[in-house]
Coordinates of C-alpha atoms in Angstrom, one line a residue:
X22 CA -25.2 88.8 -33.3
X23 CA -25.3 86.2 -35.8
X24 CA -22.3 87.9 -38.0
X25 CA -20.3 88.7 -35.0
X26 CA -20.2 85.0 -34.3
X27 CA -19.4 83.9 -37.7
X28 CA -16.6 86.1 -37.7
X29 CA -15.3 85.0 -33.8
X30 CA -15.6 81.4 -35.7
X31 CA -13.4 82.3 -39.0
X32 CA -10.7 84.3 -36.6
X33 CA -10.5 80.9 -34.6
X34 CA -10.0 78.8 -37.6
X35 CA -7.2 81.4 -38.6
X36 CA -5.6 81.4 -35.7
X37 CA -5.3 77.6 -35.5
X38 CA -4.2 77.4 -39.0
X39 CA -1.2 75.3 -39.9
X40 CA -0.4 78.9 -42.0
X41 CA 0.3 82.4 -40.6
X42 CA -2.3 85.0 -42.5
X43 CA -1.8 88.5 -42.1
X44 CA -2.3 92.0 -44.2
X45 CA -0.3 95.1 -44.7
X46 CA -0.4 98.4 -46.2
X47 CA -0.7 98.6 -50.3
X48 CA 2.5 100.6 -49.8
X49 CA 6.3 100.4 -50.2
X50 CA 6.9 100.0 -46.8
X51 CA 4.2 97.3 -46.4
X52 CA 3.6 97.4 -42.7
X53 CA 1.6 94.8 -41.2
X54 CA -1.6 95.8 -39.7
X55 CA -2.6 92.4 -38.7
X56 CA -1.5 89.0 -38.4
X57 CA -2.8 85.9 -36.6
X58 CA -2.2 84.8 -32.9
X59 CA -0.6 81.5 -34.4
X60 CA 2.7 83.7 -35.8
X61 CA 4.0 82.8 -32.4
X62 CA 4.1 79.0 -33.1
X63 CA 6.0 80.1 -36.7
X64 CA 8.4 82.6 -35.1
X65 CA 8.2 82.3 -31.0
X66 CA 6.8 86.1 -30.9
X67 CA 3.8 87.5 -30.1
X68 CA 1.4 89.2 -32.7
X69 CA 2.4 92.6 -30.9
X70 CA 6.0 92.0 -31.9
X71 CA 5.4 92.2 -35.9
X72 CA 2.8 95.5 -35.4
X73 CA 4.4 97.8 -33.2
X74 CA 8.3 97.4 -34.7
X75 CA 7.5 97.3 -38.9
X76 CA 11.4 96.9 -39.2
X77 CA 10.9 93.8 -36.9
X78 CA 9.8 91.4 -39.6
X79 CA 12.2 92.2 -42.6
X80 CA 15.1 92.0 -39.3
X81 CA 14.4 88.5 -39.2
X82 CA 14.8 87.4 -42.6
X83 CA 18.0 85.4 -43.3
X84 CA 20.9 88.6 -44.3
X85 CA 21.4 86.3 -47.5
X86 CA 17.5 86.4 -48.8
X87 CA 16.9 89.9 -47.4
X88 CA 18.1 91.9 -50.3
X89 CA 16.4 89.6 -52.7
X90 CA 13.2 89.3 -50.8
X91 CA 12.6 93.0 -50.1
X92 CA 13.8 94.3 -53.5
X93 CA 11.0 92.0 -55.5
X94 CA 8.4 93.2 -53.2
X95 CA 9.4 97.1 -54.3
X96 CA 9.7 96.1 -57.8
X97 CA 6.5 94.1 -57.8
X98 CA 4.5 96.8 -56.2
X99 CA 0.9 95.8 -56.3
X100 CA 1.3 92.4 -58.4
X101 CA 0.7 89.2 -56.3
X102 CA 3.9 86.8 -55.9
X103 CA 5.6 84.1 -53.8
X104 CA 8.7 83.9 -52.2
X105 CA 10.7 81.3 -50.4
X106 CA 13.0 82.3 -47.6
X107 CA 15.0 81.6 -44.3
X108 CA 13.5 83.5 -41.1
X109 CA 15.3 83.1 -37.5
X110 CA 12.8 82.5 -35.0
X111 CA 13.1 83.9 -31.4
X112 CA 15.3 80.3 -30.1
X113 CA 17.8 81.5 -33.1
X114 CA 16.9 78.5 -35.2
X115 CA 16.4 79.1 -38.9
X116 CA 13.5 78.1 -40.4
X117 CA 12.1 77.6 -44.3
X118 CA 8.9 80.0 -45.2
X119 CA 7.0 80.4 -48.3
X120 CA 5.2 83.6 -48.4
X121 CA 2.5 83.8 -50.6
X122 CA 0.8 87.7 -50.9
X123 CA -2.3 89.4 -53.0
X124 CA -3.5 92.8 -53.6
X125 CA -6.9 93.2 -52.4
X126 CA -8.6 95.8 -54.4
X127 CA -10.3 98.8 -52.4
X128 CA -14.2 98.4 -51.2
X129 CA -16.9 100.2 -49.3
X130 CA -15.7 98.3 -46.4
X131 CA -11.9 98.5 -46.5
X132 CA -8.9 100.1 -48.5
X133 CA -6.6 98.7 -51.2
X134 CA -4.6 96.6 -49.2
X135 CA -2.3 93.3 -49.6
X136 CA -3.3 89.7 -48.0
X137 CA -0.8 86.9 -47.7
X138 CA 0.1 83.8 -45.9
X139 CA 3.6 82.9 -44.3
X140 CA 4.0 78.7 -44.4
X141 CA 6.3 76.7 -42.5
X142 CA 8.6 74.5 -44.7
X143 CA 11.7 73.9 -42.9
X144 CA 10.7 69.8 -42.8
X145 CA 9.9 70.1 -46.9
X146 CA 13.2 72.1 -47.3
X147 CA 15.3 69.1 -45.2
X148 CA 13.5 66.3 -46.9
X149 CA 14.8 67.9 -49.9
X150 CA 18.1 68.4 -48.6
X151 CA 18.0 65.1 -47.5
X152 CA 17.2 63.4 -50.8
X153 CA 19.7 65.8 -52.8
X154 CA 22.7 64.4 -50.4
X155 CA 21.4 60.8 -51.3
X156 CA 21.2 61.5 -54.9
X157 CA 24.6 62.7 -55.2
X158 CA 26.0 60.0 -53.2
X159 CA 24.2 57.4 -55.5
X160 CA 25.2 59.1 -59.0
X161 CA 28.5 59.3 -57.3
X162 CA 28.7 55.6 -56.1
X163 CA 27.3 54.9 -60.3
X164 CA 30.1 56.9 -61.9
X165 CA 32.7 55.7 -59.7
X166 CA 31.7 51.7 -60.6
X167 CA 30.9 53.1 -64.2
X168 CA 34.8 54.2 -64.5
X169 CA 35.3 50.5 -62.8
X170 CA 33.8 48.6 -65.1
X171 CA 34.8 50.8 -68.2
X172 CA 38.7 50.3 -66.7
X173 CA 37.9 45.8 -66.3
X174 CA 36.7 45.6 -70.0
X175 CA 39.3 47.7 -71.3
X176 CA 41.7 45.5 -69.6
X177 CA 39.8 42.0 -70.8
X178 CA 39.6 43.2 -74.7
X179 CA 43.6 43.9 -74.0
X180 CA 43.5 40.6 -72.8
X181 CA 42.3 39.3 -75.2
X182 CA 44.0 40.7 -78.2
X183 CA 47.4 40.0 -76.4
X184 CA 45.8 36.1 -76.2
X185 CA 45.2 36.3 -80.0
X186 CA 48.3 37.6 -81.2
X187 CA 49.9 34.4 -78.7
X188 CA 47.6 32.0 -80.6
X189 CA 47.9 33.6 -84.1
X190 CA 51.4 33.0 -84.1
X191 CA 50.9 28.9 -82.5
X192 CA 49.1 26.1 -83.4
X193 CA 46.4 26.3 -81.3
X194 CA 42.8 27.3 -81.0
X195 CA 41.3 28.9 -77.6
X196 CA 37.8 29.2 -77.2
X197 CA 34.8 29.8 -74.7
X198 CA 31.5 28.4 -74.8
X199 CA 28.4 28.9 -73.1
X200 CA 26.1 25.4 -72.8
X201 CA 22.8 24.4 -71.7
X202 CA 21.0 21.3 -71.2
X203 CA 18.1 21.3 -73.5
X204 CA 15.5 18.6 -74.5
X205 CA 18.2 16.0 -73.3
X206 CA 21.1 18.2 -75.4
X207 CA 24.1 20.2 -74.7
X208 CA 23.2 23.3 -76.7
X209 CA 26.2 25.2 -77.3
X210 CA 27.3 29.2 -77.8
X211 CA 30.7 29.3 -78.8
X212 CA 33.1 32.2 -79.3
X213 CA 36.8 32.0 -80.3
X214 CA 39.5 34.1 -79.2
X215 CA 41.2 34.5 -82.8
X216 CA 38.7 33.5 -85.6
X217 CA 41.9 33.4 -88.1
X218 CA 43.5 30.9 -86.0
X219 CA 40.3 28.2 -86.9
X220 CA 41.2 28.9 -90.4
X221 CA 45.0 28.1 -90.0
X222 CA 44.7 25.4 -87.7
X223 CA 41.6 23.5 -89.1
X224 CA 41.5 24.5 -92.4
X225 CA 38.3 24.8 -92.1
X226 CA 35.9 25.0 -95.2
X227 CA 33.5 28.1 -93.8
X228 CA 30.1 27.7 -95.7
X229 CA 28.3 31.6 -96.2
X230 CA 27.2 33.0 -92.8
X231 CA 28.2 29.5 -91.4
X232 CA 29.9 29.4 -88.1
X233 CA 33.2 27.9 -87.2
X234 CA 32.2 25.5 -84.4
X235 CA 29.3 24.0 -87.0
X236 CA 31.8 23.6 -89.5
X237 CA 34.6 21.8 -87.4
X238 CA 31.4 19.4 -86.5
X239 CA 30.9 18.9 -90.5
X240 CA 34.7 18.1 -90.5
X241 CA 34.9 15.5 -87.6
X242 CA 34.5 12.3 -88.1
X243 CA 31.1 10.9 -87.4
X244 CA 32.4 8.3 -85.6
X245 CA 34.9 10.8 -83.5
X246 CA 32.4 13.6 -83.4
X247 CA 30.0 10.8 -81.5
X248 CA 32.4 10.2 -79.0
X249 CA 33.8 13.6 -78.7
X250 CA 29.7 14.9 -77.7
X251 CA 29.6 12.3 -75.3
X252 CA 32.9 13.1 -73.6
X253 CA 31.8 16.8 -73.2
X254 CA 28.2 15.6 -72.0
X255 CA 29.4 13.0 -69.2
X256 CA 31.8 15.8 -67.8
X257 CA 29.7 18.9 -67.7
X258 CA 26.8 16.8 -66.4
X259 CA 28.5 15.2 -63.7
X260 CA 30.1 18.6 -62.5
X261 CA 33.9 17.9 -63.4
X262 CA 35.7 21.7 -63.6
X263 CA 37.3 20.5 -66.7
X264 CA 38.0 17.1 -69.3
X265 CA 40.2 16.6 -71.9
X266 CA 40.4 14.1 -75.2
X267 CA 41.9 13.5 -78.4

């Protein structure tokens, strides 16, 4: 009495399962012989369906995972596996199942047979969809700004060069800076369009490794370069977009 209930108890749990179990012959033709009431929630058929028809199940597999489904189960005759495939359930809609099967070795109680487990996975399957369309749109949206921004610097460094080759051949320097306001201090980075042109211009005595903004400081004079500092500070600091002096 006991054992009978303890098996009316395990055949309850199966059946309410969120997976199908079921078991077929150990043969080729690997015909089920019994398979949980829950197939129907997987499917939308009855156990009976799957038992009395055993052309029924392989029927329902998607006609592009068929071939490849049924052929590894004849070449893996007797050798657990898993497979993932599309099965049409009975309202047409195609669905996502992993099948996972082993080969239960004969006992006193029962012959060799085979034991597996049918999954549900379509919602897995379109997450994954899902996230591959989002992927592709983002690594699309990235090489289409990379291509951008490769196309804006190429055009800025030609900008630049045609800007140098103008200011090589004049008496003029043009320069960028970037400044900050430090311990009471403009600190300034500095970078000039044509470094040849500071040379020309200036005439500029370049210590080694020496800049050529630090050196046209060394060659103001101090009482110019005071004035000059103070010009530049009263400007940026009291936001004018640009100043100019002699």
């Amino acid at each position: 009495r006991r054992l009978e209930l303890e098996v009316a108890r395990l055949r309850d749990v199966l059946d309410r399962a969120p997976s199908v179990s079921y078991t077929c012959a150990a043969d080729p033709a690997y015909d089920l012989t019994s398979v949980t009431t829950n197939v129907r929630d997987l499917s939308g058929y009855p156990p009976a369906r799957f038992l009395e028809d055993s052309s029924f199940w392989p029927s329902r597999i998607h006609a592009e995972d068929r071939g490849r489904v049924l052929y590894r189960l004849k070449t893996q005759q007797g050798a657990s596996c898993t497979q993932v495939y599309r099965y049409r359930d009975a309202e047409g809609a195609m669905r996502w199942v992993r099948d996972t099967r082993r080969l239960l070795a004969a006992t006193e109680e029962a012959e060799e047979h085979v034991a597996g487990v049918w999954l549900d996975i379509t919602a897995e399957k379109d997450w994954e969809d899902k996230f591959a369309r989002l992927n592709a749109d983002f690594e699309g949206h990235v090489s289409d700004r990379t291509k951008m921004l490769v196309q804006e610097v190429g055009e800025h460094r030609r900008t630049r060069e045609t800007l140098g080759q103008v200011i090589a051949s004049a008496r003029c320097l043009l320069w960028e800076a970037d400044v900050a306001y430090l311990g009471g201090e403009l600190q300034w980075r500095t970078d000039l369009i044509a470094d040849e042109s500071a040379h020309r211009v200036l005439s500029l005595d370049l210590e080694e490794g020496e800049a050529w903004y630090h050196a046209s400081h060394r060659a103001r004079v101090p009482e110019d370069d005071a004035r000059m500092t103070e010009t530049a500070r009263a400007a940026l600091l009291g936001g004018e977009s640009g100043y100019s002096q002699d």
